[in-house]
Short mmCIF file of C-alpha atoms in Angstrom, two decimals:
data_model
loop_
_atom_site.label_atom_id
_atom_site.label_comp_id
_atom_site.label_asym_id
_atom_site.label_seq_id
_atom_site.Cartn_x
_atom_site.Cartn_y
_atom_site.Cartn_z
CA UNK M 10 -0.88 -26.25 0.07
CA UNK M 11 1.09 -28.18 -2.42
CA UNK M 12 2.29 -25.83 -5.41
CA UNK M 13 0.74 -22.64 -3.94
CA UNK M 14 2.85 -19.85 -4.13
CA UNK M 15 3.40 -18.76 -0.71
CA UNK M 16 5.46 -15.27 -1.68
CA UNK M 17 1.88 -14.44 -2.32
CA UNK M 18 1.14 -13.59 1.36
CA UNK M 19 -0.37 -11.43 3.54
CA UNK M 20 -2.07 -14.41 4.62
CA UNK M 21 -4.51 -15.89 1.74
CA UNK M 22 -6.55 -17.63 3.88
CA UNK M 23 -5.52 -21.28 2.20
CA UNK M 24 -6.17 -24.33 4.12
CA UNK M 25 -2.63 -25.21 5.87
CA UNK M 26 -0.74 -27.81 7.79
CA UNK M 27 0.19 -26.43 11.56
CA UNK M 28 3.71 -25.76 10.58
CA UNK M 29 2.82 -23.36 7.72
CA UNK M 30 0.25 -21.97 10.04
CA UNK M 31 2.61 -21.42 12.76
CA UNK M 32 4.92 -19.83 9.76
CA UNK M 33 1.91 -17.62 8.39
CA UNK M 34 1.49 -16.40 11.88
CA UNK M 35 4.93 -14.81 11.77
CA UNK M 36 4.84 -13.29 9.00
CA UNK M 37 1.89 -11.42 10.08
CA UNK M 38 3.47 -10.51 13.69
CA UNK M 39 6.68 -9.41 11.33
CA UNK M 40 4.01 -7.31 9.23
CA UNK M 41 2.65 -4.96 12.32
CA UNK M 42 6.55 -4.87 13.44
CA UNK M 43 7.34 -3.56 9.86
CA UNK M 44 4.02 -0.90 10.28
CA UNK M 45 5.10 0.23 13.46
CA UNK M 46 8.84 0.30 12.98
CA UNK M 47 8.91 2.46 9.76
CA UNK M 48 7.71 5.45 11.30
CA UNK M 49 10.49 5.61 13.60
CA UNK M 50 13.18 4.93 10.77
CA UNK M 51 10.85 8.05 9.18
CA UNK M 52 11.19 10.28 12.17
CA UNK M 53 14.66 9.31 12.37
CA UNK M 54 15.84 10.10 8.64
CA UNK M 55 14.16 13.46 8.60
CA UNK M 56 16.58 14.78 10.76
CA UNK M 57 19.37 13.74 8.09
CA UNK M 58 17.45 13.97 4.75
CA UNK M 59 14.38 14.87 3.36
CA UNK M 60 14.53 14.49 -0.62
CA UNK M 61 18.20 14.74 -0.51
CA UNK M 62 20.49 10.79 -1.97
CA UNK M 63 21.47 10.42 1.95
CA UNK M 64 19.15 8.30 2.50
CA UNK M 65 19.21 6.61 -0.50
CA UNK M 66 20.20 3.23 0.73
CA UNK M 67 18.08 2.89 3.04
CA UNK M 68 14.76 3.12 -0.23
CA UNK M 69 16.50 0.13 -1.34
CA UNK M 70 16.32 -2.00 1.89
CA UNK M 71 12.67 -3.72 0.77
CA UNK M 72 13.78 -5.06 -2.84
CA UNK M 73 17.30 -5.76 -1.93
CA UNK M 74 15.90 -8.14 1.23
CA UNK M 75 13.51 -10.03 -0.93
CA UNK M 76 16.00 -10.49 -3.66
CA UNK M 77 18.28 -11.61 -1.39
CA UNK M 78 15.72 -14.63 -0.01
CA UNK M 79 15.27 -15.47 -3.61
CA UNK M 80 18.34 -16.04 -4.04
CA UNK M 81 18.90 -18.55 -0.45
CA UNK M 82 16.40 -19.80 1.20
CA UNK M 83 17.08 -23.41 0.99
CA UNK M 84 14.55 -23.84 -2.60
CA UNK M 85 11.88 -22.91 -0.84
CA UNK M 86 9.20 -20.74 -1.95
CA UNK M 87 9.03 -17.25 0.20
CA UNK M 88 7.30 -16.86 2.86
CA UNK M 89 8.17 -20.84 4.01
CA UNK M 90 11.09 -19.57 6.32
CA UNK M 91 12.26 -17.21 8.85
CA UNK M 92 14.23 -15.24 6.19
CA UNK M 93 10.96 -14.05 4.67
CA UNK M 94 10.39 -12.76 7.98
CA UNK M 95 13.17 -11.23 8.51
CA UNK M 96 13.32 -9.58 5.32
CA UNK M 97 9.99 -8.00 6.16
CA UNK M 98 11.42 -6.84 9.29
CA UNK M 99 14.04 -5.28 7.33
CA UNK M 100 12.31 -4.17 4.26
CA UNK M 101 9.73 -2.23 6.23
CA UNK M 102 12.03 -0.19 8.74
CA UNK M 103 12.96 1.24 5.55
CA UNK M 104 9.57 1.60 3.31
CA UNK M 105 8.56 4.88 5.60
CA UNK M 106 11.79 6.57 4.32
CA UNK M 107 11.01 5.32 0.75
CA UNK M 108 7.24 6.79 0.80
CA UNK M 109 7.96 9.83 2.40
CA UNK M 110 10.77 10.75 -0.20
CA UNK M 111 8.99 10.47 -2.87
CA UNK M 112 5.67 12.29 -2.04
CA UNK M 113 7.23 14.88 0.24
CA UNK M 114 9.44 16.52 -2.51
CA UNK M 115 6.26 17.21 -4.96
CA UNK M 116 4.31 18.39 -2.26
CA UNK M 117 6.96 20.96 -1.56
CA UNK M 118 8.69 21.77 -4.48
CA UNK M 119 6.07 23.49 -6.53
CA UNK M 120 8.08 27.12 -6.71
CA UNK M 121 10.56 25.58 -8.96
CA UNK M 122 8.63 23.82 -11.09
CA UNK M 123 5.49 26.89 -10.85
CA UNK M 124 3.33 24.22 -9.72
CA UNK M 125 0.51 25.76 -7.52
CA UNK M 126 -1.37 24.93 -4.81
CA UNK M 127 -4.28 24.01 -6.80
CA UNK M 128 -1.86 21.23 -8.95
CA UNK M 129 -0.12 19.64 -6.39
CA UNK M 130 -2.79 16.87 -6.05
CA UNK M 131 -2.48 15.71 -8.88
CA UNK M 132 1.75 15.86 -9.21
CA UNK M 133 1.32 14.87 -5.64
CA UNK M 134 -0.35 12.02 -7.20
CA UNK M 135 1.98 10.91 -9.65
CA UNK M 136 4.16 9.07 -7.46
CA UNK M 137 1.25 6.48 -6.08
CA UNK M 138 1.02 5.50 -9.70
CA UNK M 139 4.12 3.21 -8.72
CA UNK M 140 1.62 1.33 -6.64
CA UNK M 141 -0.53 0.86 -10.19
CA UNK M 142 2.15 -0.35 -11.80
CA UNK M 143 4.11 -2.36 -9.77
CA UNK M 144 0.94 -4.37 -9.35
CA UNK M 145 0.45 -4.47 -12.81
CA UNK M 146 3.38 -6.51 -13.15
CA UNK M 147 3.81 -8.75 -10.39
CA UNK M 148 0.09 -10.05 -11.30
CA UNK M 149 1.16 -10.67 -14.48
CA UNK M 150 4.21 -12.21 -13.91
CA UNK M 151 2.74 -14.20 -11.21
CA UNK M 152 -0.21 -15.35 -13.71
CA UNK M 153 2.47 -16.70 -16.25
CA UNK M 154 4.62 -18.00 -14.20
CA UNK M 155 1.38 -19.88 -12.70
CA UNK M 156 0.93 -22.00 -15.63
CA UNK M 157 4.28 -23.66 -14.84
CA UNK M 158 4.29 -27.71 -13.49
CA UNK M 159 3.82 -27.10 -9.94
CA UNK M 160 7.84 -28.83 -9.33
CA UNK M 161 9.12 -26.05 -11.57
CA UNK M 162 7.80 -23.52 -10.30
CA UNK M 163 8.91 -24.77 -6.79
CA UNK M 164 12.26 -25.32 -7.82
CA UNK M 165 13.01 -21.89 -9.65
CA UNK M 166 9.83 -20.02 -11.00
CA UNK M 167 9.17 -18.56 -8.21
CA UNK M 168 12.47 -16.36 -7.83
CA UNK M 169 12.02 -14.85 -10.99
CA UNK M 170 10.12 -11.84 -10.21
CA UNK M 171 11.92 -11.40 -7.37
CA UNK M 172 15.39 -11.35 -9.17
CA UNK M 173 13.68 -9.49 -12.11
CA UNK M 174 13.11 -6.86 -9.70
CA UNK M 175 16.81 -5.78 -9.01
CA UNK M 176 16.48 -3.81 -12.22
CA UNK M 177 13.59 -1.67 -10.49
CA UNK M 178 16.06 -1.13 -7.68
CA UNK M 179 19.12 0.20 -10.22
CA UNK M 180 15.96 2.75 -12.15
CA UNK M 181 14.90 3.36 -8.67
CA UNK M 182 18.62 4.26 -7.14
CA UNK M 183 19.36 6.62 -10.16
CA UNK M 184 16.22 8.35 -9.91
CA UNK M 185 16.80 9.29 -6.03
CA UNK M 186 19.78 10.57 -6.74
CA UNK M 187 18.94 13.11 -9.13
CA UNK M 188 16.07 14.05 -6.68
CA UNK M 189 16.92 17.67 -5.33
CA UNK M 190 16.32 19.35 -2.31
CA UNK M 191 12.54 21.13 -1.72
CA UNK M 192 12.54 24.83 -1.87
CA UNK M 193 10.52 24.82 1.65
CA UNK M 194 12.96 22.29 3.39
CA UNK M 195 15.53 24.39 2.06
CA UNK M 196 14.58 27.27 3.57
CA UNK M 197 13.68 25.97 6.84
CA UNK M 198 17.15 24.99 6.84
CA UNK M 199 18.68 28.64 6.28
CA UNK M 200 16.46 29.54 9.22
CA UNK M 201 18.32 26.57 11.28
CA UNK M 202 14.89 25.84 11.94
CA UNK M 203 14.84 22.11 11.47
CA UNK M 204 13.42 20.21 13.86
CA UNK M 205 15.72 18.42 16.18
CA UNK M 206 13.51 15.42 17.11
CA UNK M 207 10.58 16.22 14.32
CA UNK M 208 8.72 13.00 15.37
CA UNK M 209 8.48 14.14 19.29
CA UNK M 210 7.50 17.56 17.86
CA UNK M 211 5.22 15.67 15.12
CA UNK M 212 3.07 13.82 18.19
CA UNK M 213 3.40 16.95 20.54
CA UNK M 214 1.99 19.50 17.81
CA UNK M 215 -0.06 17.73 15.66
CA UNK M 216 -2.34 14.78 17.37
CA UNK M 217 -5.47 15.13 16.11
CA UNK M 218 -4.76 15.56 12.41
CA UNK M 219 -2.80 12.39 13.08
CA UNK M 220 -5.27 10.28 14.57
CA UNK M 221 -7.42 11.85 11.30
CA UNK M 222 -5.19 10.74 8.74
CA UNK M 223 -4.84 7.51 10.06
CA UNK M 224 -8.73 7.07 9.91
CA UNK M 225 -8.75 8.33 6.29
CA UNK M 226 -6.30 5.96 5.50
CA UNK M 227 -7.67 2.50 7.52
CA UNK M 228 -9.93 2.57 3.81
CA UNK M 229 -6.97 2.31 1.82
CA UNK M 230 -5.25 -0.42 3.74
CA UNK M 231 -8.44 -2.44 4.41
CA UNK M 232 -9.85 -2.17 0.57
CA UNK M 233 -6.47 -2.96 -1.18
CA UNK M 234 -5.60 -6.39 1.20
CA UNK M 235 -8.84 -7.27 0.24
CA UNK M 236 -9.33 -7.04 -3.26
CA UNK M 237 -5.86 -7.30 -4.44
CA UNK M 238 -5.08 -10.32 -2.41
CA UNK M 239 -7.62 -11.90 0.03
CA UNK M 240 -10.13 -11.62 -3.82
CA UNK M 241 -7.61 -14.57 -5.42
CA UNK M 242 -8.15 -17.03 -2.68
CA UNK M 243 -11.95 -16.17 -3.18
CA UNK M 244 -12.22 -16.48 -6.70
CA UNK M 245 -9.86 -19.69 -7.37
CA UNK M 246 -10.63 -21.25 -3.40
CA UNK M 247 -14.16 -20.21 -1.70
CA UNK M 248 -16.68 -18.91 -4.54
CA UNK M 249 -19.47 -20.81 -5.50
CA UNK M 250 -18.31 -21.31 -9.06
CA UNK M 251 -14.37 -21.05 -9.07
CA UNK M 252 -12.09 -20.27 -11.62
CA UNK M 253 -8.32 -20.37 -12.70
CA UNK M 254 -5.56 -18.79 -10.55
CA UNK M 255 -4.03 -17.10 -13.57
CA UNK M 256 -7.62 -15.72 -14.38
CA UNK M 257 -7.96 -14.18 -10.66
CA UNK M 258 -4.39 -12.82 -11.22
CA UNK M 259 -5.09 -11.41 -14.65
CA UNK M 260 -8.09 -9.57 -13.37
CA UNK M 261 -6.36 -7.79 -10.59
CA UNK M 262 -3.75 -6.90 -13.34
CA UNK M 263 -6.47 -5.26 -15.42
CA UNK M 264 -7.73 -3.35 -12.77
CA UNK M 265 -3.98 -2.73 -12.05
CA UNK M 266 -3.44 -1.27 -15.48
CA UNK M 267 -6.73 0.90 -15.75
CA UNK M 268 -5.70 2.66 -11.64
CA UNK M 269 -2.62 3.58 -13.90
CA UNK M 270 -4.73 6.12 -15.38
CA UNK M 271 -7.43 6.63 -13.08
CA UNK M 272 -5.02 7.79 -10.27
CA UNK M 273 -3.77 10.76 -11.55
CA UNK M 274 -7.26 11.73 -13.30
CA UNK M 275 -8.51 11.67 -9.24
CA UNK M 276 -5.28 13.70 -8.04
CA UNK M 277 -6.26 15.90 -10.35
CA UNK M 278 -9.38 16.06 -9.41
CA UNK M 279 -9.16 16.19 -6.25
CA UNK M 280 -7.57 20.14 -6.98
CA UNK M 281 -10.79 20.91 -8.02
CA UNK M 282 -13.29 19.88 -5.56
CA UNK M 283 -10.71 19.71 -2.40
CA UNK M 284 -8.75 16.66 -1.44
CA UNK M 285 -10.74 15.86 1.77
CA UNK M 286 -13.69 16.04 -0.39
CA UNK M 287 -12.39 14.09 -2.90
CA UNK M 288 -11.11 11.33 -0.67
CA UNK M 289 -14.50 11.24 1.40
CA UNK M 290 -16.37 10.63 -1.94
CA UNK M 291 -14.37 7.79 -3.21
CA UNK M 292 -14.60 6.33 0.39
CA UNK M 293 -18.47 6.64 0.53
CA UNK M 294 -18.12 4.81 -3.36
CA UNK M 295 -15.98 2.08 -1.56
CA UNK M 296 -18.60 1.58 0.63
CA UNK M 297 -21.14 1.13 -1.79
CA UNK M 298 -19.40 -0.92 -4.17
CA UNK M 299 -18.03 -3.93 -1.61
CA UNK M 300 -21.24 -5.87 -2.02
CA UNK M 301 -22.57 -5.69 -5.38
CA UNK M 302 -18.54 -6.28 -6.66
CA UNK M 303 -18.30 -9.49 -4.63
CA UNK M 304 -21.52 -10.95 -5.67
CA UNK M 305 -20.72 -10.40 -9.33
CA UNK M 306 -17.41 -12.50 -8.91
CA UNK M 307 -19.56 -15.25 -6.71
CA UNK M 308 -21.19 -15.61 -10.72
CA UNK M 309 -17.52 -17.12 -11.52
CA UNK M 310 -18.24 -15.29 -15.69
CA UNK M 311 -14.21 -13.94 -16.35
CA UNK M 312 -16.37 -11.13 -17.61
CA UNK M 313 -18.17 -9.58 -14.78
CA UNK M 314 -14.96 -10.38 -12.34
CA UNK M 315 -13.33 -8.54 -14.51
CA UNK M 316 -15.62 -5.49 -14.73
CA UNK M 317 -16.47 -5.99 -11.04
CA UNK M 318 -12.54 -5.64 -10.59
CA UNK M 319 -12.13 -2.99 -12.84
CA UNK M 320 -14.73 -0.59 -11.29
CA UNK M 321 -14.11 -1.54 -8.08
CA UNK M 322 -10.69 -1.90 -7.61
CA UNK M 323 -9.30 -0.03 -10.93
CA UNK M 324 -11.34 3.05 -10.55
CA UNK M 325 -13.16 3.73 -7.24
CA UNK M 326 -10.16 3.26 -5.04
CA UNK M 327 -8.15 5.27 -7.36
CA UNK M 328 -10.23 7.85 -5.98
CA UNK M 329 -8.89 8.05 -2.44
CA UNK M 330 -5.04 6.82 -3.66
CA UNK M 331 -4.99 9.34 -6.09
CA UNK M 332 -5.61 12.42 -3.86
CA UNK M 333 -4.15 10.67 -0.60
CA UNK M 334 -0.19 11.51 -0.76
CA UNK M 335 -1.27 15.30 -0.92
CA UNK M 336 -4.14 14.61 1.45
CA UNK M 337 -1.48 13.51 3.80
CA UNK M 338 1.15 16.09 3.39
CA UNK M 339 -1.48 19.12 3.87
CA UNK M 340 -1.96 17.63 7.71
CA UNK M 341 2.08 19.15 8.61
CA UNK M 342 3.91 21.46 8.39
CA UNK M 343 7.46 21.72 6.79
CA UNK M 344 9.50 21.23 9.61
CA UNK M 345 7.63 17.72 10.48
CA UNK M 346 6.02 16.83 7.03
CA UNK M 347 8.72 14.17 6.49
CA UNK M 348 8.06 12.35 9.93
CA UNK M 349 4.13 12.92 9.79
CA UNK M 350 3.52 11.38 6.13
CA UNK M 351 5.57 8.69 7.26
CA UNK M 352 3.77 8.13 10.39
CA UNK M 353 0.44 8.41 9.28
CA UNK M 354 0.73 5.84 6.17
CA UNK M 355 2.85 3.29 8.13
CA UNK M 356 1.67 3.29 11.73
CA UNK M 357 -1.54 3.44 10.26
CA UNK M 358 -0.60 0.24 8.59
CA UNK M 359 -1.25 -1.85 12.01
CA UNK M 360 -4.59 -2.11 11.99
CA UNK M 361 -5.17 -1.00 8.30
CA UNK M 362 -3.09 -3.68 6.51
CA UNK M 363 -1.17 -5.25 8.81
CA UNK M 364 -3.85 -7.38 10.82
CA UNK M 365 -6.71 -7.40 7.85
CA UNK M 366 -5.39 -10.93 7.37
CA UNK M 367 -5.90 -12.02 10.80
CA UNK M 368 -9.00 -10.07 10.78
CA UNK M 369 -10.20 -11.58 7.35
CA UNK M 370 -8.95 -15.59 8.34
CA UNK M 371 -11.89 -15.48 11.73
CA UNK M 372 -14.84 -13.18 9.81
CA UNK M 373 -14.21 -15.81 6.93
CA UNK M 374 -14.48 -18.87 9.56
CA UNK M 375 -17.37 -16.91 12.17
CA UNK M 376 -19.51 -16.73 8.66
CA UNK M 377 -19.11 -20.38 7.08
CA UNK M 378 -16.28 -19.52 4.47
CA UNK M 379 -18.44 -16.89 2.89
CA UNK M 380 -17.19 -13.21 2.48
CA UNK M 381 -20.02 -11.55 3.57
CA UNK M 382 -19.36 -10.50 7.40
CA UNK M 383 -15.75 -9.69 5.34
CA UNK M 384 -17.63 -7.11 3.18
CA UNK M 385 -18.84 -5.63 5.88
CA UNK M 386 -15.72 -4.94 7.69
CA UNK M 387 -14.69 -3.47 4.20
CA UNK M 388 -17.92 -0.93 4.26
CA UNK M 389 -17.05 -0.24 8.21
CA UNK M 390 -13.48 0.75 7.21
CA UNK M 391 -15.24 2.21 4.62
CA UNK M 392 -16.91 4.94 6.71
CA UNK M 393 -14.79 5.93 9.23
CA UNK M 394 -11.92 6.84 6.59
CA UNK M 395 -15.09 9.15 4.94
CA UNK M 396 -15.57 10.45 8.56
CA UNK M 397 -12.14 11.09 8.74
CA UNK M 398 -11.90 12.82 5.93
CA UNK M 399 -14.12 15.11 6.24
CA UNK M 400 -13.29 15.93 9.30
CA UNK M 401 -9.73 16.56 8.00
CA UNK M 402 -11.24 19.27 5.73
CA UNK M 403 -13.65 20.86 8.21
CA UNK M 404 -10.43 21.69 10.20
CA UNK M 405 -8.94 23.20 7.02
CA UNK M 406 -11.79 25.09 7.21
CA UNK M 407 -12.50 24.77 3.63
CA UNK M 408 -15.63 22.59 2.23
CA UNK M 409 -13.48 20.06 0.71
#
């Protein structure tokens, strides 16, 4: 694995000594500890704040951590010690709270700002564009910092997206604190209705839309571990004709740059046709799409691994993110919406993200280093999240 940059992660399949096995295999136990943690830190902070700067500090837990590894780590790439571990650990006890706060204030807030109900997918939406970007830009970072000697990059290239990133943190600090309270949360708390343990009341009172949001979701995890990471081991390691690392990178960043735009086009949408409908269309696309876009980047042409990213990646998945934070916070109530966003996108994370590597690493071995069993998984995930969803909007009792 000499020059490969291990910050990478999530597992990228790459052929490995023992001890960077053994190392890869923590991070991925520290991964389902970070899913399963955060909704607990989420059930925990709704009690104390909802959209409210008290919990501030805790949103800046995951970029604080990282920078702080980049910073130590004896010069070794992340992800090549137990600090990169432990800054998962740390980073993801505190990602629920991050994610909650800042889809649960647009989902509520819409008498102040005379947003109705049929607009709140798409403002809903707004926030997931952070995803978008912020892949946008550590592709492209990545990509130029990948045509770097191998020893420089080794010695200090590596830490410079991290460290760039502590001026994300200072944007991202200033705009949580100008982030006011929701009108509903507000007025459950004139009623001194607040739940006192809202994530016991969360799993008492609401277990089957749980169980369906974390279905609808298992899509989303599954389809962005594989085509935003496990895709650049493919396309530079295991396809037929291989190309560049920083032309795998820069075709994730395209498809990056178009979701920008395609995932509030999809929240919005998603107001129009219903958000379980919505979500169970773009899942049923996923499904469709997992073959053909893995056999045009098996042609190694930049052109069609681009477009295959593009549509794929850029577009069709847009159309489950886009409509997915409102999607989420329509499943609860008020007094436990906090809690049950959080618990829904992070505990689903287990199986969804969390163990895709692990999942990906013996489907890629069990079918002779080709993706195809892989793909499959993809279009099983695939379904059950359209299941889900419409499922979620039967009980709504609306069509979508």
């Amino acid at each position: 694995m000499t020059g490969e940059p291990a910050f990478r992660a999530r597992g990228h399949y790459l052929s490995m000594s023992w001890v960077e096995q053994l190392v890869r295999s923590w991070q991925r136990i520290a991964r389902v500890f970070r899913e399963g943690a955060a909704p607990v830190w989420g059930g925990g902070t709704a009690a104390i704040c909802t959209s409210t700067n008290n919990g501030y500090p805790l949103s800046a837990f995951p970029a604080i951590t990282t920078d702080l590894v980049s910073l130590g780590n004896n010069g070794q790439p992340a992800g090549t010690s137990n600090s990169f571990v432990v800054a998962n650990l740390a980073s993801g006890t505190a990602f629920s709270n991050l994610y909650s706060r800042s889809t649960d204030p647009i989902t509520d807030i819409g008498n102040n700002f005379n947003i109705t109900e049929k607009e709140k997918g798409f403002y809903a939406s707004l926030p997931q564009v952070g995803l978008a970007i912020g892949l946008c830009l550590s592709s492209g970072v990545v990509a130029l910092l990948a045509s770097l000697p191998d020893a420089d990059f080794l010695a200090w290239g590596w830490r410079v997206a991290f460290i760039a990133s502590i001026l994300l943190v200072l944007v991202g600090l200033y705009i949580r604190l100008k982030i006011i309270e929701t009108p509903e949360f507000q007025a459950v708390k004139e009623q001194n209705a607040v739940a006192k343990m809202p994530f016991v009341e969360m799993i008492k009172g609401y277990p089957v839309n749980i169980l369906l949001g974390m279905g609808a979701r298992y899509i989303d995890g599954v389809f962005f571990n594989v085509f935003a990471v496990f895709s650049i081991a493919y396309l530079t390691q295991m396809a037929p004709v291989k190309v560049s690392r920083p032309t795998a990178l820069w075709a994730v960043a395209a498809a990056a740059l178009v979701m920008v735009v395609a995932i509030p086009i999809f929240g919005r949408l998603s107001d129009r046709l219903g958000r379980p409908k919505t979500y169970a269309i773009g899942s049923a696309l996923l499904a469709i799409v997992a073959y053909p876009a893995f056999w045009l980047m098996a042609t190694g042409n930049p052109l069609l691994i681009f477009a295959s990213m593009i549509v794929a990646f850029g577009v069709i998945y847009a159309i489950c993110y886009g409509p997915e934070a409102a999607l989420f916070a329509d499943l609860f109530d008020p007094r436990v919406r906090y809690s049950g966003i959080s618990f829904v996108y992070q505990f689903s994370g287990i199986f969804a993200s969390g163990i895709t590597p692990i999942i990906a690493t013996y489907l890629l071995e069990a079918n002779g280093k080709q993706p195809w069993y892989l793909v499959g998984y993809v279009v099983f995930a695939a379904l059950v999240s359209m299941v889900s969803a419409l499922a979620i909007g039967a009980r709504n009792g609306r069509a979508g």
